[in-house]
XYZ file of C-alpha atoms in Angstrom:
783
model
C -82.667 2.461 -28.215
C -84.860 1.262 -31.059
C -85.246 2.474 -34.645
C -87.701 1.502 -37.374
C -87.163 -1.770 -39.199
C -86.991 -5.506 -38.483
C -83.885 -7.547 -37.860
C -82.802 -9.840 -40.651
C -80.332 -11.636 -38.427
C -80.128 -11.506 -34.674
C -76.886 -10.295 -33.204
C -76.261 -13.627 -31.464
C -76.535 -15.508 -34.794
C -73.418 -13.885 -36.268
C -71.056 -16.311 -34.646
C -72.725 -19.363 -36.210
C -73.207 -18.038 -39.760
C -70.553 -17.788 -42.418
C -71.247 -14.367 -43.827
C -69.217 -15.158 -46.958
C -71.787 -17.808 -47.920
C -74.673 -15.369 -47.822
C -75.853 -13.703 -51.027
C -74.431 -10.225 -51.482
C -77.795 -8.534 -50.866
C -78.334 -10.546 -47.673
C -74.875 -9.645 -46.439
C -75.599 -5.933 -46.980
C -79.023 -6.200 -45.335
C -77.481 -8.052 -42.392
C -74.935 -5.311 -41.894
C -77.707 -2.715 -41.996
C -79.824 -4.822 -39.608
C -82.943 -4.309 -41.686
C -85.055 -6.241 -44.137
C -85.850 -3.270 -46.338
C -83.214 -1.209 -48.136
C -83.388 2.435 -47.143
C -84.520 1.717 -43.570
C -82.498 1.182 -40.438
C -82.935 -0.468 -37.082
C -80.399 -0.306 -34.265
C -80.645 -1.973 -30.877
C -78.092 -0.712 -28.376
C -77.949 0.628 -24.838
C -78.020 4.305 -23.982
C -74.413 5.449 -23.867
C -72.953 8.081 -21.701
C -69.396 8.912 -22.654
C -68.081 7.043 -19.621
C -70.031 3.838 -20.293
C -69.131 3.913 -23.984
C -65.429 4.123 -23.162
C -65.715 1.386 -20.558
C -67.518 -1.004 -22.913
C -65.665 -0.306 -26.132
C -62.235 0.309 -24.678
C -61.214 3.914 -25.127
C -57.521 4.031 -25.850
C -55.926 5.777 -22.864
C -53.609 8.668 -23.488
C -50.064 7.641 -22.670
C -48.407 10.508 -20.883
C -44.694 10.736 -21.593
C -42.369 10.388 -18.702
C -41.388 13.763 -17.343
C -37.808 14.720 -18.033
C -35.648 17.596 -17.084
C -35.504 20.521 -19.463
C -31.866 19.758 -20.295
C -32.697 16.140 -21.087
C -35.645 17.166 -23.237
C -33.502 19.670 -25.121
C -30.749 17.101 -25.598
C -33.127 14.441 -26.887
C -34.851 16.917 -29.227
C -31.557 18.099 -30.701
C -30.371 14.507 -31.076
C -33.545 13.448 -32.881
C -33.515 16.467 -35.173
C -29.845 16.313 -36.101
C -29.366 12.584 -36.321
C -28.250 11.950 -39.876
C -28.552 8.808 -41.946
C -27.949 8.043 -45.583
C -31.659 8.000 -46.363
C -32.271 11.213 -44.423
C -29.449 12.992 -46.251
C -30.820 11.849 -49.582
C -34.335 13.073 -48.781
C -33.094 16.465 -47.604
C -30.941 16.869 -50.700
C -33.840 15.993 -53.010
C -36.120 18.385 -51.128
C -33.677 21.280 -51.435
C -33.067 20.544 -55.134
C -36.462 19.418 -56.452
C -35.298 19.781 -60.081
C -33.541 16.386 -59.761
C -36.819 14.491 -59.399
C -38.499 16.707 -61.983
C -35.790 16.010 -64.542
C -35.931 12.285 -63.772
C -39.546 12.347 -64.879
C -38.785 14.488 -67.928
C -40.259 12.918 -71.071
C -37.659 13.671 -73.714
C -38.187 14.710 -76.472
C -41.988 14.988 -76.160
C -41.853 17.782 -73.566
C -38.886 19.583 -75.098
C -40.775 21.193 -77.955
C -43.424 22.619 -75.603
C -40.754 23.978 -73.252
C -38.872 25.595 -76.159
C -41.974 27.354 -77.474
C -43.068 28.408 -73.961
C -39.566 29.620 -73.095
C -39.239 31.744 -76.226
C -42.730 33.186 -75.751
C -42.169 34.063 -72.104
C -38.692 35.417 -72.885
C -40.218 37.778 -75.444
C -42.741 38.880 -72.782
C -39.948 39.353 -70.224
C -38.255 41.968 -72.365
C -40.967 44.680 -72.443
C -42.418 43.794 -69.010
C -39.022 43.794 -67.324
C -38.141 47.194 -68.738
C -41.591 48.616 -67.982
C -41.889 47.287 -64.431
C -38.421 48.626 -63.628
C -39.985 52.088 -63.891
C -42.445 51.068 -61.131
C -39.514 50.210 -58.908
C -37.913 53.620 -59.692
C -35.065 51.720 -61.364
C -33.404 52.051 -64.779
C -35.014 49.660 -67.310
C -31.938 47.440 -67.461
C -32.493 46.433 -63.813
C -35.783 44.844 -64.827
C -33.944 42.634 -67.311
C -31.571 41.520 -64.568
C -34.609 40.413 -62.527
C -35.822 38.482 -65.578
C -32.487 36.663 -65.877
C -30.740 35.746 -62.605
C -33.729 34.653 -60.455
C -35.177 32.577 -63.315
C -32.015 30.455 -63.530
C -31.835 29.975 -59.763
C -35.505 29.044 -59.504
C -34.913 26.199 -61.977
C -32.732 24.476 -59.347
C -34.612 25.344 -56.146
C -38.270 25.820 -57.134
C -40.875 23.072 -56.772
C -43.390 24.545 -59.242
C -43.056 23.468 -62.864
C -45.093 26.226 -64.471
C -44.699 29.613 -62.741
C -42.750 32.337 -64.498
C -40.456 34.144 -62.082
C -39.367 37.733 -62.675
C -40.958 41.167 -62.314
C -44.460 41.623 -60.896
C -46.320 44.931 -60.772
C -47.354 44.949 -57.093
C -43.924 43.909 -55.818
C -42.201 46.437 -58.076
C -44.508 49.140 -56.756
C -43.646 48.249 -53.137
C -39.939 48.396 -53.942
C -40.385 51.713 -55.760
C -42.276 53.192 -52.820
C -39.409 52.342 -50.478
C -36.780 53.649 -52.894
C -38.622 56.967 -53.349
C -39.091 57.343 -49.605
C -35.444 56.709 -48.822
C -34.206 59.095 -51.533
C -36.732 61.870 -50.878
C -34.353 63.798 -48.595
C -31.518 63.562 -51.121
C -33.744 64.804 -53.958
C -35.131 67.659 -51.845
C -31.669 68.812 -50.840
C -30.488 68.646 -54.471
C -33.505 70.519 -55.850
C -33.423 73.186 -53.120
C -29.944 74.219 -54.255
C -31.005 74.707 -57.909
C -33.175 77.353 -59.586
C -36.595 76.220 -60.777
C -36.420 76.141 -64.583
C -39.131 75.030 -66.953
C -38.324 72.982 -69.991
C -37.828 74.650 -73.297
C -40.924 73.272 -74.974
C -43.350 74.260 -72.284
C -43.806 70.867 -70.779
C -42.113 71.783 -67.544
C -43.935 72.154 -64.277
C -43.181 73.329 -60.756
C -42.019 69.795 -60.043
C -39.847 69.398 -63.128
C -36.631 69.676 -61.166
C -37.497 66.471 -59.338
C -37.510 64.574 -62.617
C -34.228 66.169 -63.581
C -32.792 65.052 -60.261
C -33.989 61.518 -61.019
C -31.607 61.426 -63.960
C -28.617 62.271 -61.781
C -26.074 59.372 -61.961
C -25.356 59.642 -58.242
C -29.057 59.349 -57.383
C -29.456 56.354 -59.700
C -26.567 54.669 -57.907
C -28.201 55.353 -54.524
C -31.522 53.972 -55.756
C -29.923 50.788 -57.025
C -28.128 50.358 -53.695
C -31.370 50.749 -51.722
C -33.178 48.284 -53.990
C -30.344 45.784 -53.592
C -30.457 46.139 -49.806
C -34.233 45.629 -49.727
C -33.881 42.594 -51.982
C -31.203 41.033 -49.778
C -33.284 41.545 -46.622
C -36.348 40.153 -48.377
C -34.394 37.069 -49.381
C -33.078 36.600 -45.849
C -36.606 36.832 -44.448
C -37.791 34.229 -46.916
C -34.857 31.945 -46.197
C -35.467 32.141 -42.448
C -39.164 31.372 -42.877
C -38.356 28.510 -45.227
C -35.791 26.934 -42.908
C -38.243 27.250 -40.005
C -40.998 25.699 -42.153
C -43.251 28.749 -41.850
C -44.842 28.453 -45.252
C -48.176 27.839 -43.560
C -48.297 31.464 -42.389
C -49.676 32.493 -45.758
C -53.009 30.908 -44.816
C -53.686 34.005 -42.722
C -53.758 36.081 -45.895
C -57.263 35.342 -47.125
C -58.252 35.465 -50.785
C -60.557 38.509 -50.307
C -57.749 40.342 -48.550
C -55.226 39.519 -51.293
C -57.742 40.533 -53.965
C -58.497 43.863 -52.284
C -54.791 44.484 -51.700
C -53.726 43.801 -55.289
C -56.614 45.884 -56.656
C -55.629 48.824 -54.464
C -52.004 48.367 -55.478
C -53.124 48.374 -59.123
C -54.586 51.855 -58.554
C -51.185 52.963 -57.260
C -49.458 51.381 -60.265
C -51.846 53.177 -62.607
C -51.163 56.474 -60.848
C -47.385 56.135 -61.120
C -47.645 55.693 -64.902
C -50.033 58.571 -65.584
C -47.192 61.091 -65.627
C -45.517 59.179 -68.477
C -48.798 59.029 -70.399
C -49.282 62.809 -70.203
C -45.582 63.592 -70.378
C -45.645 65.800 -67.271
C -43.328 65.932 -64.307
C -44.981 65.756 -60.919
C -43.905 66.455 -57.379
C -43.219 63.494 -55.117
C -45.960 63.042 -52.533
C -45.873 61.281 -49.187
C -48.375 59.060 -47.452
C -51.047 59.243 -46.217
C -53.401 60.316 -49.023
C -50.588 60.145 -51.554
C -52.957 59.273 -54.393
C -55.215 62.235 -53.723
C -52.270 64.634 -53.589
C -50.813 63.157 -56.788
C -54.034 63.589 -58.765
C -54.426 67.154 -57.504
C -50.910 67.872 -58.777
C -51.702 66.075 -62.050
C -54.803 68.173 -62.733
C -52.810 71.324 -62.058
C -50.284 70.240 -64.698
C -52.758 69.123 -67.365
C -52.067 72.348 -69.367
C -48.424 71.262 -69.544
C -49.271 67.933 -71.215
C -46.741 66.703 -73.761
C -48.987 66.079 -76.760
C -46.480 63.795 -78.493
C -46.169 61.509 -75.440
C -49.968 61.424 -75.069
C -50.500 60.477 -78.718
C -47.874 57.716 -78.496
C -49.539 56.331 -75.367
C -53.063 56.424 -76.801
C -51.977 54.676 -80.010
C -50.103 51.985 -78.048
C -53.044 51.382 -75.714
C -55.463 51.024 -78.626
C -53.173 48.604 -80.443
C -52.602 46.536 -77.301
C -56.302 46.285 -76.510
C -57.300 45.414 -80.083
C -54.672 42.708 -80.490
C -55.114 41.195 -77.030
C -58.918 41.192 -76.984
C -59.822 40.771 -80.643
C -57.073 38.408 -81.770
C -55.179 36.708 -78.948
C -58.165 36.006 -76.702
C -60.635 35.236 -79.477
C -58.388 32.879 -81.454
C -56.176 31.514 -78.659
C -57.355 27.941 -79.274
C -56.282 28.131 -82.923
C -52.940 29.860 -82.310
C -49.840 28.002 -81.161
C -48.648 31.129 -79.354
C -50.147 34.592 -78.834
C -48.973 37.515 -80.917
C -46.128 39.197 -78.954
C -47.682 42.617 -79.374
C -45.734 44.105 -76.441
C -42.433 43.243 -78.102
C -43.670 44.531 -81.452
C -44.635 47.861 -79.858
C -41.279 48.125 -78.078
C -39.378 47.565 -81.332
C -41.675 49.832 -83.353
C -41.620 52.562 -80.709
C -37.829 52.458 -80.559
C -37.443 52.687 -84.344
C -40.030 55.462 -84.783
C -38.577 57.453 -81.884
C -35.075 57.099 -83.323
C -36.113 58.150 -86.825
C -38.320 61.021 -85.631
C -35.857 62.156 -82.938
C -38.718 62.435 -80.426
C -36.455 63.250 -77.478
C -34.874 66.268 -79.159
C -37.856 67.461 -81.186
C -40.782 66.863 -78.761
C -39.065 66.522 -75.370
C -40.377 62.941 -75.003
C -38.807 61.058 -72.103
C -36.955 57.944 -73.289
C -35.238 54.973 -71.669
C -31.778 56.417 -72.166
C -28.458 54.621 -72.067
C -28.707 50.840 -71.600
C -25.446 49.119 -70.587
C -24.432 45.813 -72.091
C -23.069 42.719 -70.395
C -23.688 41.100 -67.031
C -23.023 43.299 -63.986
C -20.143 42.403 -61.715
C -21.262 40.943 -58.368
C -21.219 43.366 -55.456
C -22.584 43.205 -51.929
C -25.533 45.537 -51.217
C -24.819 48.581 -49.025
C -25.514 47.966 -45.341
C -25.797 51.547 -44.099
C -29.589 51.736 -44.655
C -30.568 48.159 -43.838
C -31.701 48.961 -40.308
C -34.602 51.075 -41.553
C -35.594 48.568 -44.233
C -36.128 45.403 -42.170
C -39.877 45.878 -41.642
C -40.420 46.918 -45.268
C -38.527 43.859 -46.470
C -40.714 41.576 -44.349
C -43.876 43.000 -45.899
C -42.490 42.512 -49.402
C -41.338 38.979 -48.535
C -44.819 37.995 -47.392
C -46.664 39.610 -50.307
C -44.349 38.306 -53.033
C -44.370 34.792 -51.600
C -48.146 34.769 -51.113
C -48.824 35.825 -54.697
C -46.266 33.363 -56.032
C -47.352 30.337 -54.026
C -51.032 31.011 -54.761
C -50.324 30.951 -58.477
C -48.125 27.872 -58.103
C -50.854 25.969 -56.242
C -53.420 26.737 -58.944
C -51.125 25.494 -61.714
C -50.045 22.452 -59.700
C -53.671 21.485 -59.133
C -54.362 21.759 -62.863
C -51.503 19.339 -63.615
C -51.916 16.922 -60.685
C -48.763 17.548 -58.675
C -47.991 19.232 -55.377
C -45.675 22.036 -54.389
C -43.748 22.440 -51.157
C -44.581 25.850 -49.659
C -41.546 25.879 -47.372
C -39.266 24.929 -50.267
C -40.811 27.751 -52.300
C -39.768 30.145 -49.542
C -36.230 28.819 -49.745
C -36.261 29.093 -53.540
C -37.383 32.726 -53.562
C -35.005 33.493 -50.701
C -32.061 32.167 -52.713
C -33.222 34.006 -55.844
C -33.441 37.325 -54.009
C -30.250 36.948 -51.974
C -28.126 35.998 -54.985
C -29.963 38.401 -57.303
C -29.311 41.327 -54.938
C -25.591 40.881 -55.554
C -26.174 41.340 -59.299
C -28.135 44.617 -59.134
C -31.542 42.905 -59.194
C -34.568 43.875 -57.136
C -37.218 41.607 -55.592
C -38.604 38.907 -57.864
C -41.971 37.200 -57.824
C -44.140 34.962 -59.958
C -46.093 36.790 -62.655
C -49.715 35.808 -63.120
C -49.900 36.703 -66.810
C -46.590 35.117 -67.838
C -47.290 31.958 -65.806
C -50.619 31.451 -67.548
C -49.010 32.042 -70.950
C -46.221 29.580 -70.138
C -48.796 26.935 -69.254
C -51.106 27.714 -72.180
C -48.498 27.455 -74.934
C -47.322 24.038 -73.726
C -44.671 24.548 -71.041
C -44.119 21.408 -68.963
C -41.192 22.226 -66.659
C -38.839 25.022 -65.681
C -36.736 24.174 -68.732
C -38.928 26.856 -70.299
C -37.433 29.280 -67.774
C -33.922 28.403 -68.914
C -34.922 29.042 -72.521
C -36.382 32.459 -71.591
C -33.139 33.285 -69.759
C -31.204 32.615 -72.955
C -33.438 35.122 -74.765
C -32.801 37.744 -72.057
C -29.066 36.970 -72.097
C -28.899 37.773 -75.817
C -30.536 41.135 -75.116
C -28.175 41.852 -72.231
C -25.047 41.007 -74.215
C -25.854 42.572 -77.564
C -29.242 44.216 -78.060
C -29.571 46.406 -74.977
C -28.170 49.689 -76.388
C -30.639 49.529 -79.281
C -33.493 50.458 -76.920
C -31.930 53.801 -75.968
C -34.600 55.817 -77.810
C -37.598 53.814 -76.583
C -40.197 56.311 -75.190
C -41.255 55.771 -71.569
C -44.863 56.307 -72.634
C -44.699 53.019 -74.609
C -43.625 51.120 -71.475
C -46.284 52.914 -69.441
C -48.942 51.842 -71.954
C -47.847 48.211 -71.615
C -48.187 48.451 -67.828
C -51.634 50.066 -67.937
C -53.069 47.437 -70.273
C -51.522 44.659 -68.158
C -53.485 45.985 -65.148
C -56.783 44.954 -66.741
C -56.871 41.641 -64.873
C -56.394 43.372 -61.529
C -59.093 45.947 -62.211
C -61.505 43.154 -63.101
C -61.247 42.032 -59.491
C -63.852 44.698 -58.715
C -66.348 42.115 -59.950
C -65.531 40.099 -56.834
C -67.486 42.594 -54.728
C -70.853 41.496 -56.081
C -70.112 37.827 -55.470
C -68.663 38.434 -52.006
C -71.702 40.495 -51.002
C -74.002 37.587 -51.802
C -71.711 34.961 -50.260
C -70.328 36.592 -47.119
C -70.672 40.133 -45.806
C -67.522 39.594 -43.744
C -65.436 38.767 -46.838
C -66.958 41.765 -48.606
C -65.897 43.994 -45.705
C -62.369 42.510 -45.704
C -61.994 43.240 -49.443
C -63.303 46.790 -49.109
C -61.330 47.715 -45.978
C -58.092 46.372 -47.445
C -58.674 48.193 -50.728
C -59.450 51.508 -49.000
C -56.496 51.056 -46.640
C -54.117 50.663 -49.580
C -55.685 53.571 -51.472
C -55.649 56.032 -48.566
C -52.639 55.011 -46.482
C -50.260 53.332 -48.910
C -49.294 49.806 -49.830
C -47.402 48.806 -46.656
C -49.823 50.280 -44.119
C -52.786 49.126 -46.193
C -51.484 45.559 -46.012
C -51.270 45.794 -42.223
C -54.786 47.264 -42.028
C -56.186 44.531 -44.263
C -54.467 41.740 -42.348
C -55.561 43.135 -38.990
C -59.161 43.563 -40.073
C -59.201 40.114 -41.683
C -58.088 38.505 -38.426
C -60.534 40.676 -36.497
C -63.440 39.317 -38.529
C -62.568 35.855 -37.202
C -63.158 37.211 -33.709
C -66.408 38.852 -34.839
C -67.677 35.590 -36.298
C -66.893 33.556 -33.188
C -67.866 36.278 -30.725
C -71.521 36.170 -31.755
C -72.010 32.770 -33.401
C -75.275 31.244 -34.518
C -77.306 29.489 -31.831
C -80.562 27.571 -32.028
C -82.770 24.959 -30.415
C -82.906 21.485 -31.892
C -86.036 19.425 -32.315
C -86.576 15.778 -33.136
C -87.685 14.443 -36.486
C -90.656 12.216 -35.526
C -89.911 8.487 -35.151
C -86.159 8.950 -35.704
C -83.024 9.690 -33.719
C -82.358 12.748 -35.909
C -82.329 16.204 -34.321
C -82.270 19.348 -36.443
C -82.567 23.129 -36.177
C -86.150 24.245 -35.472
C -85.635 27.349 -37.596
C -84.668 25.334 -40.670
C -87.033 22.354 -40.561
C -90.766 22.605 -39.980
C -91.207 18.897 -39.302
C -89.060 18.791 -36.169
C -90.780 18.827 -32.789
C -89.545 19.861 -29.394
C -89.688 17.277 -26.638
C -91.814 18.624 -23.741
C -89.695 19.319 -20.716
C -86.389 19.156 -22.629
C -84.530 21.909 -24.467
C -81.685 20.984 -26.840
C -79.321 23.944 -27.257
C -76.864 24.125 -30.182
C -73.877 26.523 -30.240
C -71.947 26.794 -33.527
C -68.539 28.002 -32.405
C -65.612 27.225 -30.149
C -66.157 28.560 -26.642
C -63.673 31.080 -25.299
C -63.584 34.203 -23.190
C -64.925 36.510 -25.925
C -68.211 34.647 -26.522
C -68.995 33.349 -23.029
C -71.543 36.094 -22.354
C -73.148 35.509 -25.749
C -73.412 31.808 -24.915
C -75.077 32.484 -21.563
C -77.466 35.130 -22.892
C -78.592 33.055 -25.862
C -79.042 29.979 -23.691
C -81.305 31.871 -21.280
C -83.209 33.507 -24.146
C -83.847 30.448 -26.316
C -84.694 28.091 -23.469
C -86.802 30.784 -21.759
C -85.199 29.647 -18.539
C -83.085 32.209 -16.701
C -82.071 30.637 -13.385
C -80.939 33.958 -11.946
C -84.351 35.529 -12.566
C -86.138 32.490 -11.144
C -84.040 32.484 -8.010
C -84.705 36.196 -7.575
C -88.457 35.608 -7.942
C -88.340 32.770 -5.435
C -86.336 34.842 -2.996
C -88.791 37.716 -3.316
C -91.760 35.420 -2.799
C -90.095 33.769 0.143
C -89.297 37.125 1.680
C -92.892 38.194 1.234
C -94.062 34.967 2.832
C -91.762 35.457 5.798
C -93.105 38.948 6.288
C -96.685 37.667 6.308
C -95.666 34.862 8.644
C -94.349 37.426 11.063
C -97.601 39.318 10.777
C -99.480 36.098 11.525
C -97.399 35.491 14.630
C -97.912 39.064 15.744
C -101.647 38.664 15.179
C -101.806 35.540 17.280
C -99.810 37.247 19.963
C -102.192 40.198 19.954
C -105.196 37.842 20.016
C -104.119 36.369 23.312
C -103.946 39.744 24.896
C -106.956 40.825 26.850
C -108.423 44.252 26.446
C -110.671 46.081 28.826
C -112.469 47.781 25.974
C -114.681 45.107 24.395
C -115.560 47.165 21.350
C -111.880 47.742 20.633
C -111.192 44.082 21.231
C -113.754 43.049 18.584
C -112.237 45.428 15.973
C -108.753 44.126 16.657
C -110.062 40.596 16.411
C -111.619 41.232 13.004
C -108.452 42.784 11.678
C -106.329 39.968 12.976
C -108.604 37.413 11.330
C -107.951 38.936 7.942
C -104.201 38.904 8.511
C -104.314 35.339 9.679
C -106.169 34.164 6.613
C -103.758 35.936 4.256
C -100.726 34.715 6.153
C -101.938 31.136 6.014
C -102.509 31.380 2.262
C -98.997 32.675 1.616
C -97.498 30.209 4.037
C -99.086 27.449 2.008
C -97.308 28.686 -1.141
C -93.978 29.004 0.596
C -94.031 25.674 2.361
C -95.279 23.579 -0.517
C -92.472 23.111 -3.026
C -94.875 22.077 -5.771
C -96.366 25.528 -5.902
C -93.091 27.474 -5.944
C -92.241 29.203 -9.267
C -90.545 26.708 -11.542
C -89.587 26.233 -15.185
C -91.658 24.026 -17.434
C -88.518 22.052 -18.344
C -86.516 19.569 -16.338
C -83.490 19.015 -18.656
C -81.304 21.122 -20.959
C -79.099 19.231 -23.413
C -76.102 21.124 -24.748
C -75.055 19.850 -28.188
C -71.270 20.323 -28.353
C -70.813 18.941 -31.867
C -69.644 22.345 -33.188
C -67.498 23.224 -30.168
C -63.969 22.388 -31.274
C -62.248 23.768 -28.179
C -62.954 25.538 -24.927
C -60.673 27.726 -22.847
C -60.454 27.964 -19.066
C -62.774 30.987 -18.854
C -65.502 29.290 -20.882
C -65.107 26.028 -18.942
C -65.574 27.919 -15.694
C -68.629 29.717 -17.090
C -70.156 26.427 -18.308
C -69.646 24.898 -14.883
C -71.307 27.901 -13.277
C -74.302 27.671 -15.637
C -74.782 23.988 -14.767
C -74.689 24.803 -11.048
C -77.203 27.611 -11.445
C -79.634 25.343 -13.279
C -79.168 22.610 -10.684
C -80.279 25.075 -7.990
C -83.613 25.489 -9.802
C -84.188 21.743 -10.410
C -83.007 21.723 -14.042
C -80.355 19.215 -15.086
C -77.868 20.082 -17.842
C -76.434 17.273 -19.977
C -73.688 17.478 -22.594
C -73.411 15.430 -25.781
C -71.224 15.054 -28.871
C -68.139 16.183 -26.942
C -64.994 15.597 -28.976
C -61.974 14.014 -27.373
C -60.000 17.248 -27.356
C -62.923 19.079 -25.775
C -63.248 16.478 -22.994
C -59.540 16.644 -22.368
C -59.655 20.433 -22.064
C -62.600 20.199 -19.662
C -60.620 17.692 -17.621
C -57.601 20.000 -17.465
C -59.791 22.956 -16.508
C -61.113 21.032 -13.474
C -64.647 20.807 -14.867
C -65.130 17.208 -13.742
C -64.033 18.041 -10.221
C -67.387 19.772 -9.776
C -69.579 17.642 -12.069
C -69.935 13.962 -12.761
C -68.528 12.575 -15.969
C -71.878 10.865 -16.417
C -73.486 14.109 -17.635
C -71.608 13.714 -20.932
C -73.455 11.532 -23.455
C -72.450 10.102 -26.776
C -75.240 11.597 -28.922
C -78.234 13.875 -28.574
C -80.594 10.910 -28.651
C -78.671 9.180 -25.859
C -79.006 12.298 -23.724
C -82.732 12.629 -24.506
C -83.515 9.023 -23.574
C -81.393 9.297 -20.423
C -83.223 12.486 -19.423
C -86.608 10.798 -19.824
C -85.480 7.758 -17.835
C -84.255 9.964 -15.008
C -87.550 11.801 -14.964
C -89.379 8.462 -14.805
C -87.290 7.528 -11.779
C -88.411 10.720 -10.094
C -92.021 9.726 -10.710
C -91.398 6.408 -9.040
C -90.429 8.310 -5.905
C -93.940 9.730 -5.588
C -94.154 12.774 -7.797
C -97.533 11.742 -9.148
C -98.487 15.177 -10.397
C -96.026 14.784 -13.305
C -97.400 11.471 -14.621
C -99.316 13.087 -17.410
C -96.323 15.110 -18.607
C -94.048 12.077 -18.557
C -96.464 10.037 -20.653
C -96.389 12.821 -23.226
C -92.593 12.668 -23.218
C -92.482 8.939 -23.759
C -95.136 9.080 -26.479
C -93.125 11.657 -28.404
C -89.719 9.978 -28.079
C -90.533 6.325 -28.651
């Protein structure tokens, strides 16, 4: 094999020359084997895979000695559970990553940033915790519990230094959906036994009794118990996945799917808060088409809008948008911390509502009684856990996926790594312990995490500081928020959804980048909108995995051509300069080969190479059959010719007719007997480039073997090249090399091309002179 360029040093001279004494440029040129930078010349033999391994010593695979199953199990258990001092230390540091983090803590330089970040995030926790508790169908105080207990636990077990753990809208919505579903029968039975009364001020509706039932102390207790049970099961799922090191499973949740899911969930969150904005009481709806039913009920109750609640909500939304967009975002580089407008609105709304007596005068729904102190630990009720296992798994996956995605982004920004399996353990511990203190499922918050990073937070010490802020509220300030209108909390939630709604912009980018990703986003979004959060997640995940099958079922295929005077082979459709080598087709298949795309592989191979062996064999068989029929007619004619006839005139007519048949039969016999004139392809080799084939299953290996046999029957040789080690091993296991020589596998495309031309030259030496001209064209093109 020869490329352009001249040798600077012959290969045999290397042993006698001290390369360290050469000038640097000469050393580089010697390595490149060329006298001109930018050019390359290589002299080496043509390598099949077998010869390459024989010459350069392929490292043989050492097969382990076969053991009995009991011995294997015993050795595995022994290796896994053998404990040493170093092993114990590593495990302990992995379970408690805060030890290494605190060892690296730069005191007091980081302390100021953590104090500011902790106070800022703690102030954000207060309104968000109370507001997101409404999404989970919980009393507002439960949201503060989620902002307190899990944050402290995550400090010890979490590997991320910047995420803010607590309430998150999507997770709260999933918990609220489960709570409402499990309490629907209780509410229906309670309402059915009461007369339907409208409120005094005209804001009642046919569904007002449902909202009255929501305030029942017994129902609130049941809701808290269900939320605690879901949280415990979620934590157990996360602990099991963390112990089994299953953090990698989140890779199956693609970014387009997560984006579509969270956007659809944001629509649900928006819908749940609309009733607080308008001050109406709506009937509970069930999936599917819950959103559609809810908005139909909302439009029916528009005349019953509570004007006071609507005005409060509109004013709060305007203030939030103006401060966030016109002040915080515009001057964030000049401000040490953003204006805590949510907290300001909560305080102002509470004071105004208390002074104006909104609940009594305008029938505005308020937070109500807020207990003080830390709740006593209690184990969640177990009577409903059986029906919540699947729901808890869905929440565990979603909450962990959102949290670890945010943690990876922040870790990349600050040049450290997180442990996904340890994150599972951390969230599992937070949820299991938190469930015993009346908390519901926690997750990382995107907005709070970004704020914590932006204002200077360095470690989870900021989380401890925010917990102190929440603790002060729990111990002393909680009852002061009794008169806080729910419409204020709903306004905070709606404005916080802005970031999720902006994900609609992803559609334009995904459409231009990948139609499959666009379809995943849209299907997941519609699934969540129409069929609910849990079923929508399943639909999105299933469709996302199905697109992988679609992409590999009909992958891109093409023919390669050679760049003149090089060993480079590229796609004919992409490069105009490449040229096909006469008599050789180089087929490229950009996908693993398995049972689902075997037919696509065969069809595209026949189509692109214009060489269908089945069709050629059928044509040959038909021609041969026709020739045999004419041969029989010839023999019959000769037999009739020998017969004597008494009628001379009749004998002459028969003779003339037989002559015609004889001539035709001889012509066809000539075609049938001479192999050179049988139908044949204008190619003699097909080279299959396997560089993009990462694996092959038994069905595809069998199909490939069959294709090679079919081409061999029509005098076309198939060669393979660029076969990875794993691919060759799989072919070996599938019995491929029992039917074909290992010599058909070549190292590169150029090796296979040169080998094909040499084999064709050998055929010429055996007397096939009619192909001399074609061979010369081959050699002229390739050399």
